[in-house]
């Protein structure tokens, strides 16, 4: 497997969670993702998110090898790497302190080396990391991992599991997503679900997900006693069947995916019978990493679904933002930020001319059909009336999915109008309901 040709780019989707990691990859020439297995000929996709430091030397092992070395008392195990990195933890090993973020990055580097070994490639051309929730702290940690890997930010992407689910579904046969699609994820502590829905009355079609958690259906090991284990299995089967009935009642669900280690064993007989009635059901554990891989590929090679659908998940901007401006002598709407992109990916900069007045007007158009809003930003210090001709540099970004920020600097206009040296910054709520925060 060689990726030395410049035109044949390598795309990797990496799923990270607090317990395991998974890697899927594809290329420009072979766009269908494959998932890396640690054992040839077997679907052993999960890489435990752990490191082990050999005692007395600076040698590190990762994944199952790290667990084995720790069990054999060759080294010191460091587990929960993602959680510790997000917590900003300092880890003490043999009287030496280690920051958890570089340790997580070391784990990722070793994990990627499994598939890059022998390829002649040091790092992928494009890497998409998918995690449960892409909040501000998580993004800071993942950016630190990218820096350690020496990847340019333009080639490193992040997204949530919800978006990876959407991307995976969009690359499956259309009959599997004619109606709603669901995931029941039974891993870690308890059962979770994602539901993919569409609003087909819009153009493009808006896709969105809703997530539910079922903390009462905890993932606990069955008793070692055979009779007790059988009773626990029947009870778990009944609980899952009740949840399925509740979540699919009066809904048309085309397809269901079961992911996670919680389905191992033969306990879900009645619930599977109910689930398989009038719908397709698939079981596997590499959906998120494959969805991330599809998403990375779509960034460079957009497919037909990109123009027909727009995904509005929790991390997506749900309004178009622009200005009414004079462009090439004609007054028209000038787009600045398009809805449907991740809030943490937005960084828009441009220059504009202000011929008179001291106000900038922004137009916010929600995709949910709500009323369009007009926001005015006052540039205090500039004359309110008269012609003063100044060039402004404007930067826009999103501190969170609900708020966007604008920074404006007065650049003046050559030798005719000197820059005042003034700058202005304002942060506003995107939705009308939160606009009271200003």
Tab-separated table of C-alpha atoms in Angstrom:
chain	number	residue	atom	x	y	z
A	1	UNK	CA	0.000	0.000	0.000
A	2	UNK	CA	1.929	3.040	-1.244
A	3	UNK	CA	0.737	6.650	-1.275
A	4	UNK	CA	3.814	8.367	-2.671
A	5	UNK	CA	2.072	9.877	-5.678
A	6	UNK	CA	1.063	13.462	-4.939
A	7	UNK	CA	-2.280	13.097	-6.695
A	8	UNK	CA	-3.155	9.988	-4.690
A	9	UNK	CA	-3.844	11.593	-1.326
A	10	UNK	CA	-4.263	9.600	1.891
A	11	UNK	CA	-7.296	10.322	4.097
A	12	UNK	CA	-7.608	9.006	7.646
A	13	UNK	CA	-10.592	8.960	9.970
A	14	UNK	CA	-9.625	8.530	13.629
A	15	UNK	CA	-12.234	7.898	16.298
A	16	UNK	CA	-11.127	8.742	19.818
A	17	UNK	CA	-13.013	7.989	23.002
A	18	UNK	CA	-12.075	7.472	26.619
A	19	UNK	CA	-11.660	3.707	26.194
A	20	UNK	CA	-10.629	2.920	22.605
A	21	UNK	CA	-9.533	4.386	19.288
A	22	UNK	CA	-10.188	3.191	15.734
A	23	UNK	CA	-8.617	4.106	12.404
A	24	UNK	CA	-10.157	3.967	8.929
A	25	UNK	CA	-8.420	5.124	5.764
A	26	UNK	CA	-8.997	5.673	2.064
A	27	UNK	CA	-7.230	7.403	-0.815
A	28	UNK	CA	-8.075	9.494	-3.848
A	29	UNK	CA	-7.790	6.361	-5.984
A	30	UNK	CA	-9.626	4.080	-3.527
A	31	UNK	CA	-12.283	6.233	-1.845
A	32	UNK	CA	-14.087	3.412	-0.016
A	33	UNK	CA	-12.733	3.372	3.571
A	34	UNK	CA	-11.089	0.369	5.159
A	35	UNK	CA	-10.609	-0.035	8.896
A	36	UNK	CA	-7.239	-0.995	10.369
A	37	UNK	CA	-7.249	-4.301	12.225
A	38	UNK	CA	-4.522	-5.032	14.735
A	39	UNK	CA	-4.706	-8.744	13.917
A	40	UNK	CA	-4.450	-9.866	10.297
A	41	UNK	CA	-7.582	-11.596	9.071
A	42	UNK	CA	-9.692	-10.528	12.059
A	43	UNK	CA	-11.931	-7.526	12.719
A	44	UNK	CA	-10.021	-6.372	15.783
A	45	UNK	CA	-10.465	-2.648	15.239
A	46	UNK	CA	-10.364	-1.267	18.785
A	47	UNK	CA	-7.052	0.154	20.022
A	48	UNK	CA	-7.187	0.681	23.815
A	49	UNK	CA	-6.488	4.359	24.532
A	50	UNK	CA	-3.564	3.658	26.860
A	51	UNK	CA	0.215	3.971	27.031
A	52	UNK	CA	2.758	2.097	29.100
A	53	UNK	CA	6.172	3.480	30.048
A	54	UNK	CA	8.877	0.857	30.473
A	55	UNK	CA	10.375	1.089	33.951
A	56	UNK	CA	13.626	3.019	34.142
A	57	UNK	CA	13.819	4.063	30.472
A	58	UNK	CA	12.016	6.446	28.122
A	59	UNK	CA	10.360	3.704	26.063
A	60	UNK	CA	6.611	3.726	25.437
A	61	UNK	CA	4.125	1.067	24.327
A	62	UNK	CA	0.532	1.659	23.268
A	63	UNK	CA	-2.804	-0.139	22.996
A	64	UNK	CA	-3.003	-3.857	23.745
A	65	UNK	CA	0.778	-4.119	23.881
A	66	UNK	CA	0.766	-1.489	26.631
A	67	UNK	CA	-1.832	-3.461	28.590
A	68	UNK	CA	0.213	-6.655	28.220
A	69	UNK	CA	3.463	-4.970	29.332
A	70	UNK	CA	1.691	-3.543	32.359
A	71	UNK	CA	0.196	-6.922	33.309
A	72	UNK	CA	3.678	-8.432	33.086
A	73	UNK	CA	4.942	-5.581	35.313
A	74	UNK	CA	7.423	-4.354	32.705
A	75	UNK	CA	6.084	-0.824	32.861
A	76	UNK	CA	3.601	1.691	34.258
A	77	UNK	CA	0.188	1.957	32.578
A	78	UNK	CA	-1.378	5.336	31.748
A	79	UNK	CA	-5.059	4.918	30.907
A	80	UNK	CA	-7.979	7.313	30.139
A	81	UNK	CA	-5.630	9.456	28.041
A	82	UNK	CA	-8.375	11.507	26.381
A	83	UNK	CA	-10.184	12.267	29.642
A	84	UNK	CA	-6.927	13.211	31.372
A	85	UNK	CA	-5.880	15.470	28.492
A	86	UNK	CA	-9.235	17.282	28.600
A	87	UNK	CA	-8.845	17.700	32.369
A	88	UNK	CA	-5.385	19.269	31.878
A	89	UNK	CA	-3.859	16.616	34.106
A	90	UNK	CA	-0.173	16.339	34.955
A	91	UNK	CA	0.779	12.667	35.271
A	92	UNK	CA	3.644	11.628	37.545
A	93	UNK	CA	5.629	8.561	36.484
A	94	UNK	CA	8.777	7.583	38.368
A	95	UNK	CA	9.059	11.078	39.889
A	96	UNK	CA	8.831	12.732	36.454
A	97	UNK	CA	5.823	14.793	35.367
A	98	UNK	CA	4.179	14.457	31.969
A	99	UNK	CA	1.471	16.639	30.447
A	100	UNK	CA	-1.460	14.471	29.373
A	101	UNK	CA	-1.905	16.210	25.976
A	102	UNK	CA	1.558	15.221	24.602
A	103	UNK	CA	0.955	11.701	25.937
A	104	UNK	CA	-2.342	11.530	24.043
A	105	UNK	CA	-0.520	12.819	20.954
A	106	UNK	CA	2.137	10.118	21.420
A	107	UNK	CA	-0.623	7.496	21.538
A	108	UNK	CA	-2.155	8.865	18.315
A	109	UNK	CA	1.249	8.939	16.599
A	110	UNK	CA	1.947	5.299	17.536
A	111	UNK	CA	-1.567	4.266	16.444
A	112	UNK	CA	-1.201	5.927	13.045
A	113	UNK	CA	2.191	4.296	12.600
A	114	UNK	CA	0.447	0.895	12.477
A	115	UNK	CA	-1.039	1.653	9.070
A	116	UNK	CA	1.693	3.983	7.806
A	117	UNK	CA	4.426	1.411	8.409
A	118	UNK	CA	5.945	0.458	5.058
A	119	UNK	CA	3.899	3.019	3.114
A	120	UNK	CA	6.730	5.515	2.682
A	121	UNK	CA	4.514	8.190	4.279
A	122	UNK	CA	5.297	9.952	7.563
A	123	UNK	CA	1.816	11.375	8.139
A	124	UNK	CA	-1.541	11.369	6.319
A	125	UNK	CA	-2.419	14.094	3.829
A	126	UNK	CA	-5.707	14.708	5.652
A	127	UNK	CA	-6.786	13.595	9.114
A	128	UNK	CA	-10.310	13.827	10.551
A	129	UNK	CA	-10.604	13.158	14.296
A	130	UNK	CA	-14.074	12.352	15.577
A	131	UNK	CA	-15.089	12.521	19.243
A	132	UNK	CA	-18.330	12.317	21.231
A	133	UNK	CA	-18.728	16.071	21.751
A	134	UNK	CA	-16.527	18.732	20.150
A	135	UNK	CA	-16.587	21.382	22.901
A	136	UNK	CA	-14.024	24.158	23.300
A	137	UNK	CA	-11.696	22.233	25.626
A	138	UNK	CA	-11.814	19.124	23.448
A	139	UNK	CA	-10.924	21.209	20.390
A	140	UNK	CA	-7.993	22.760	22.262
A	141	UNK	CA	-6.700	19.287	23.140
A	142	UNK	CA	-7.124	17.948	19.588
A	143	UNK	CA	-5.369	21.007	18.155
A	144	UNK	CA	-2.462	20.254	20.497
A	145	UNK	CA	-2.380	16.689	19.180
A	146	UNK	CA	-2.288	18.024	15.617
A	147	UNK	CA	0.619	20.329	16.453
A	148	UNK	CA	2.562	17.398	17.915
A	149	UNK	CA	1.936	15.458	14.697
A	150	UNK	CA	3.186	18.512	12.740
A	151	UNK	CA	0.007	18.640	10.672
A	152	UNK	CA	-1.088	21.898	9.067
A	153	UNK	CA	-4.451	23.102	10.369
A	154	UNK	CA	-5.733	23.120	6.776
A	155	UNK	CA	-5.215	19.348	6.653
A	156	UNK	CA	-6.521	18.537	10.143
A	157	UNK	CA	-10.270	18.411	10.827
A	158	UNK	CA	-12.500	17.660	13.801
A	159	UNK	CA	-16.115	16.587	14.084
A	160	UNK	CA	-18.559	14.965	16.506
A	161	UNK	CA	-19.829	11.393	16.415
A	162	UNK	CA	-23.193	12.772	15.279
A	163	UNK	CA	-21.657	14.211	12.115
A	164	UNK	CA	-19.631	11.057	11.502
A	165	UNK	CA	-22.934	9.140	11.722
A	166	UNK	CA	-24.455	11.490	9.142
A	167	UNK	CA	-21.469	11.181	6.795
A	168	UNK	CA	-21.531	7.400	7.036
A	169	UNK	CA	-25.257	7.282	6.208
A	170	UNK	CA	-24.861	9.617	3.224
A	171	UNK	CA	-22.411	7.157	1.669
A	172	UNK	CA	-24.655	4.112	2.045
A	173	UNK	CA	-27.243	2.934	-0.543
A	174	UNK	CA	-30.146	5.380	-0.703
A	175	UNK	CA	-32.732	2.775	0.293
A	176	UNK	CA	-31.058	2.565	3.712
A	177	UNK	CA	-31.755	6.245	4.405
A	178	UNK	CA	-35.103	6.830	2.686
A	179	UNK	CA	-36.607	7.523	6.104
A	180	UNK	CA	-35.093	7.961	9.554
A	181	UNK	CA	-31.898	6.132	10.537
A	182	UNK	CA	-30.935	5.235	14.111
A	183	UNK	CA	-27.902	4.173	16.113
A	184	UNK	CA	-28.119	2.338	19.411
A	185	UNK	CA	-24.659	2.661	20.941
A	186	UNK	CA	-24.072	0.293	23.853
A	187	UNK	CA	-20.555	0.991	25.059
A	188	UNK	CA	-18.784	2.586	27.993
A	189	UNK	CA	-21.339	3.068	30.801
A	190	UNK	CA	-24.867	2.895	29.354
A	191	UNK	CA	-27.050	2.881	26.248
A	192	UNK	CA	-27.213	5.937	23.956
A	193	UNK	CA	-29.047	6.582	20.709
A	194	UNK	CA	-28.756	8.891	17.723
A	195	UNK	CA	-31.623	9.538	15.330
A	196	UNK	CA	-30.962	10.988	11.856
A	197	UNK	CA	-33.915	12.923	10.430
A	198	UNK	CA	-34.523	15.123	7.378
A	199	UNK	CA	-36.549	18.189	6.530
A	200	UNK	CA	-37.257	17.540	2.856
A	201	UNK	CA	-39.275	20.746	2.474
A	202	UNK	CA	-36.084	22.795	2.273
A	203	UNK	CA	-33.573	23.164	-0.537
A	204	UNK	CA	-31.005	21.864	0.163
A	205	UNK	CA	-32.538	19.157	2.380
A	206	UNK	CA	-31.676	19.776	6.031
A	207	UNK	CA	-30.441	16.726	7.958
A	208	UNK	CA	-30.135	16.762	11.745
A	209	UNK	CA	-29.648	14.347	14.614
A	210	UNK	CA	-31.193	14.026	18.051
A	211	UNK	CA	-29.394	12.186	20.835
A	212	UNK	CA	-30.856	10.368	23.826
A	213	UNK	CA	-29.271	8.662	26.794
A	214	UNK	CA	-30.657	5.745	28.787
A	215	UNK	CA	-28.604	5.717	32.018
A	216	UNK	CA	-30.861	3.068	33.622
A	217	UNK	CA	-29.664	0.511	31.061
A	218	UNK	CA	-26.130	0.299	32.363
A	219	UNK	CA	-23.438	-1.852	30.808
A	220	UNK	CA	-22.479	-4.135	33.672
A	221	UNK	CA	-21.052	-7.681	33.470
A	222	UNK	CA	-23.427	-10.577	34.020
A	223	UNK	CA	-23.119	-12.702	37.143
A	224	UNK	CA	-20.774	-15.678	37.103
A	225	UNK	CA	-23.664	-17.777	38.408
A	226	UNK	CA	-25.407	-19.322	35.389
A	227	UNK	CA	-28.988	-18.929	36.649
A	228	UNK	CA	-28.447	-15.343	37.804
A	229	UNK	CA	-26.773	-14.473	34.496
A	230	UNK	CA	-29.729	-15.887	32.534
A	231	UNK	CA	-32.162	-13.803	34.581
A	232	UNK	CA	-30.071	-10.663	34.100
A	233	UNK	CA	-29.921	-11.319	30.345
A	234	UNK	CA	-33.730	-11.655	30.136
A	235	UNK	CA	-34.169	-8.429	32.091
A	236	UNK	CA	-31.719	-6.547	29.860
A	237	UNK	CA	-33.466	-7.905	26.763
A	238	UNK	CA	-36.836	-6.698	28.074
A	239	UNK	CA	-35.451	-3.247	28.892
A	240	UNK	CA	-33.915	-2.882	25.441
A	241	UNK	CA	-37.109	-4.090	23.735
A	242	UNK	CA	-39.112	-1.499	25.675
A	243	UNK	CA	-36.720	1.261	24.570
A	244	UNK	CA	-36.933	0.102	20.936
A	245	UNK	CA	-40.715	0.149	21.086
A	246	UNK	CA	-40.692	3.624	22.592
A	247	UNK	CA	-38.163	5.049	20.098
A	248	UNK	CA	-39.734	3.554	16.951
A	249	UNK	CA	-43.423	3.970	17.795
A	250	UNK	CA	-45.315	5.857	15.062
A	251	UNK	CA	-42.057	6.440	13.169
A	252	UNK	CA	-40.713	5.019	9.945
A	253	UNK	CA	-37.111	3.914	10.508
A	254	UNK	CA	-35.326	2.594	7.421
A	255	UNK	CA	-32.211	1.298	9.110
A	256	UNK	CA	-30.680	0.734	12.554
A	257	UNK	CA	-27.003	0.354	13.471
A	258	UNK	CA	-25.943	-1.408	16.668
A	259	UNK	CA	-22.470	-0.408	17.805
A	260	UNK	CA	-20.475	-1.120	20.933
A	261	UNK	CA	-19.247	-4.142	22.859
A	262	UNK	CA	-22.451	-4.294	24.905
A	263	UNK	CA	-24.168	-6.504	22.330
A	264	UNK	CA	-21.734	-9.354	22.806
A	265	UNK	CA	-23.325	-12.581	23.956
A	266	UNK	CA	-26.757	-13.968	23.252
A	267	UNK	CA	-28.905	-11.773	25.494
A	268	UNK	CA	-30.830	-9.575	22.997
A	269	UNK	CA	-33.120	-12.159	21.370
A	270	UNK	CA	-36.541	-10.499	21.777
A	271	UNK	CA	-35.209	-6.985	21.240
A	272	UNK	CA	-33.468	-7.993	17.991
A	273	UNK	CA	-36.645	-9.705	16.750
A	274	UNK	CA	-38.557	-6.475	17.366
A	275	UNK	CA	-35.803	-4.327	15.880
A	276	UNK	CA	-35.538	-6.359	12.652
A	277	UNK	CA	-39.267	-6.067	11.927
A	278	UNK	CA	-39.696	-4.067	8.664
A	279	UNK	CA	-36.232	-2.484	8.818
A	280	UNK	CA	-32.574	-3.301	8.092
A	281	UNK	CA	-30.283	-3.804	11.083
A	282	UNK	CA	-26.481	-3.836	11.037
A	283	UNK	CA	-23.994	-4.515	13.820
A	284	UNK	CA	-20.393	-3.330	13.920
A	285	UNK	CA	-17.945	-1.050	15.678
A	286	UNK	CA	-16.235	1.020	12.986
A	287	UNK	CA	-19.059	3.341	11.884
A	288	UNK	CA	-17.633	6.522	13.439
A	289	UNK	CA	-14.111	6.091	12.058
A	290	UNK	CA	-15.479	5.308	8.596
A	291	UNK	CA	-17.792	8.325	8.800
A	292	UNK	CA	-14.811	10.498	9.724
A	293	UNK	CA	-12.873	9.093	6.769
A	294	UNK	CA	-15.760	9.845	4.390
A	295	UNK	CA	-15.918	13.387	5.785
A	296	UNK	CA	-12.193	14.000	5.250
A	297	UNK	CA	-12.512	12.764	1.663
A	298	UNK	CA	-15.563	15.026	1.099
A	299	UNK	CA	-13.538	18.087	2.101
A	300	UNK	CA	-11.349	17.589	-0.972
A	301	UNK	CA	-13.665	15.641	-3.313
A	302	UNK	CA	-17.257	16.841	-2.645
A	303	UNK	CA	-19.874	14.353	-3.815
A	304	UNK	CA	-23.396	14.826	-5.104
A	305	UNK	CA	-24.879	14.648	-1.589
A	306	UNK	CA	-22.985	17.838	-0.681
A	307	UNK	CA	-25.222	19.920	-2.932
A	308	UNK	CA	-28.479	18.119	-2.036
A	309	UNK	CA	-28.116	17.944	1.759
A	310	UNK	CA	-26.865	20.161	4.549
A	311	UNK	CA	-26.186	18.801	8.025
A	312	UNK	CA	-27.185	21.008	10.947
A	313	UNK	CA	-25.840	19.261	14.000
A	314	UNK	CA	-25.082	20.789	17.353
A	315	UNK	CA	-21.702	22.095	16.149
A	316	UNK	CA	-23.068	23.634	12.947
A	317	UNK	CA	-23.836	27.278	12.247
A	318	UNK	CA	-27.552	27.513	11.535
A	319	UNK	CA	-27.707	30.962	9.914
A	320	UNK	CA	-26.286	32.605	6.829
A	321	UNK	CA	-24.467	35.837	7.669
A	322	UNK	CA	-23.810	38.579	5.162
A	323	UNK	CA	-23.957	42.321	4.437
A	324	UNK	CA	-25.679	44.545	1.954
A	325	UNK	CA	-22.784	46.148	0.071
A	326	UNK	CA	-21.840	47.753	-3.228
A	327	UNK	CA	-19.970	45.156	-5.293
A	328	UNK	CA	-18.643	46.203	-8.721
A	329	UNK	CA	-20.888	49.258	-8.739
A	330	UNK	CA	-24.095	47.419	-7.791
A	331	UNK	CA	-25.738	47.181	-4.394
A	332	UNK	CA	-26.224	43.515	-3.487
A	333	UNK	CA	-26.069	40.980	-0.689
A	334	UNK	CA	-22.489	39.960	0.071
A	335	UNK	CA	-22.186	36.569	1.864
A	336	UNK	CA	-19.693	36.325	4.715
A	337	UNK	CA	-20.452	33.006	6.449
A	338	UNK	CA	-22.553	30.142	5.129
A	339	UNK	CA	-24.722	27.984	7.357
A	340	UNK	CA	-23.798	24.326	7.716
A	341	UNK	CA	-20.116	24.716	8.632
A	342	UNK	CA	-18.665	23.873	12.049
A	343	UNK	CA	-18.499	26.925	14.289
A	344	UNK	CA	-14.906	26.118	15.250
A	345	UNK	CA	-13.811	26.084	11.588
A	346	UNK	CA	-14.977	29.644	10.881
A	347	UNK	CA	-12.399	32.380	10.512
A	348	UNK	CA	-13.401	34.932	7.895
A	349	UNK	CA	-11.342	38.033	7.153
A	350	UNK	CA	-11.870	40.713	4.521
A	351	UNK	CA	-11.296	44.397	3.776
A	352	UNK	CA	-14.078	46.821	2.956
A	353	UNK	CA	-14.517	50.532	2.282
A	354	UNK	CA	-16.692	52.751	4.446
A	355	UNK	CA	-17.500	55.909	2.501
A	356	UNK	CA	-19.636	57.588	5.153
A	357	UNK	CA	-21.298	57.039	8.520
A	358	UNK	CA	-20.020	54.899	11.370
A	359	UNK	CA	-22.135	51.758	11.207
A	360	UNK	CA	-21.843	48.271	9.747
A	361	UNK	CA	-25.025	46.286	9.122
A	362	UNK	CA	-25.134	42.478	9.145
A	363	UNK	CA	-27.983	40.318	7.862
A	364	UNK	CA	-28.646	36.972	9.631
A	365	UNK	CA	-30.890	34.517	7.772
A	366	UNK	CA	-31.813	31.380	9.780
A	367	UNK	CA	-32.236	28.116	7.875
A	368	UNK	CA	-35.193	27.060	10.036
A	369	UNK	CA	-37.500	29.608	8.410
A	370	UNK	CA	-37.394	32.068	11.311
A	371	UNK	CA	-37.490	35.777	10.573
A	372	UNK	CA	-34.377	37.387	9.140
A	373	UNK	CA	-32.512	39.660	11.560
A	374	UNK	CA	-30.530	42.820	10.963
A	375	UNK	CA	-27.718	43.648	13.387
A	376	UNK	CA	-25.990	47.021	13.507
A	377	UNK	CA	-22.452	47.464	14.772
A	378	UNK	CA	-21.567	51.060	15.655
A	379	UNK	CA	-17.967	52.187	15.137
A	380	UNK	CA	-17.685	54.782	17.864
A	381	UNK	CA	-15.057	57.424	17.159
A	382	UNK	CA	-15.743	57.687	13.428
A	383	UNK	CA	-17.901	60.624	12.250
A	384	UNK	CA	-21.596	59.719	12.121
A	385	UNK	CA	-22.239	61.953	9.117
A	386	UNK	CA	-20.293	63.177	6.112
A	387	UNK	CA	-17.743	61.544	3.830
A	388	UNK	CA	-14.507	60.352	5.404
A	389	UNK	CA	-13.553	57.362	3.199
A	390	UNK	CA	-11.781	54.745	5.273
A	391	UNK	CA	-10.693	51.181	4.648
A	392	UNK	CA	-11.618	48.645	7.300
A	393	UNK	CA	-10.220	45.208	8.043
A	394	UNK	CA	-12.874	42.874	9.409
A	395	UNK	CA	-12.482	39.473	11.069
A	396	UNK	CA	-15.392	37.194	12.000
A	397	UNK	CA	-15.315	34.019	14.102
A	398	UNK	CA	-17.489	31.976	16.459
A	399	UNK	CA	-16.498	31.654	20.150
A	400	UNK	CA	-19.261	29.002	20.406
A	401	UNK	CA	-22.036	27.571	18.245
A	402	UNK	CA	-24.461	30.171	19.638
A	403	UNK	CA	-22.424	33.369	19.342
A	404	UNK	CA	-20.354	35.074	16.686
A	405	UNK	CA	-17.774	37.808	17.117
A	406	UNK	CA	-16.658	40.658	14.857
A	407	UNK	CA	-13.461	42.666	15.102
A	408	UNK	CA	-12.955	45.743	12.917
A	409	UNK	CA	-9.790	47.841	12.499
A	410	UNK	CA	-9.542	51.260	10.843
A	411	UNK	CA	-6.827	51.125	8.158
A	412	UNK	CA	-7.385	54.632	6.817
A	413	UNK	CA	-7.199	55.412	3.107
A	414	UNK	CA	-3.616	55.909	2.017
A	415	UNK	CA	-2.360	59.493	2.271
A	416	UNK	CA	-5.878	60.928	1.929
A	417	UNK	CA	-7.256	59.755	5.261
A	418	UNK	CA	-4.900	58.522	7.943
A	419	UNK	CA	-5.912	55.589	10.104
A	420	UNK	CA	-7.452	56.628	13.395
A	421	UNK	CA	-5.825	53.618	15.042
A	422	UNK	CA	-9.228	52.650	16.353
A	423	UNK	CA	-10.543	49.110	16.557
A	424	UNK	CA	-13.898	47.715	17.615
A	425	UNK	CA	-15.042	44.291	18.750
A	426	UNK	CA	-18.534	42.985	19.339
A	427	UNK	CA	-20.004	39.582	20.211
A	428	UNK	CA	-23.645	38.800	19.504
A	429	UNK	CA	-26.048	35.884	19.876
A	430	UNK	CA	-26.930	34.062	16.677
A	431	UNK	CA	-30.480	33.067	17.565
A	432	UNK	CA	-33.262	35.509	18.386
A	433	UNK	CA	-34.003	33.722	21.671
A	434	UNK	CA	-30.482	34.418	22.951
A	435	UNK	CA	-30.135	37.871	21.439
A	436	UNK	CA	-30.815	39.499	24.786
A	437	UNK	CA	-27.192	38.790	25.720
A	438	UNK	CA	-26.077	41.256	23.033
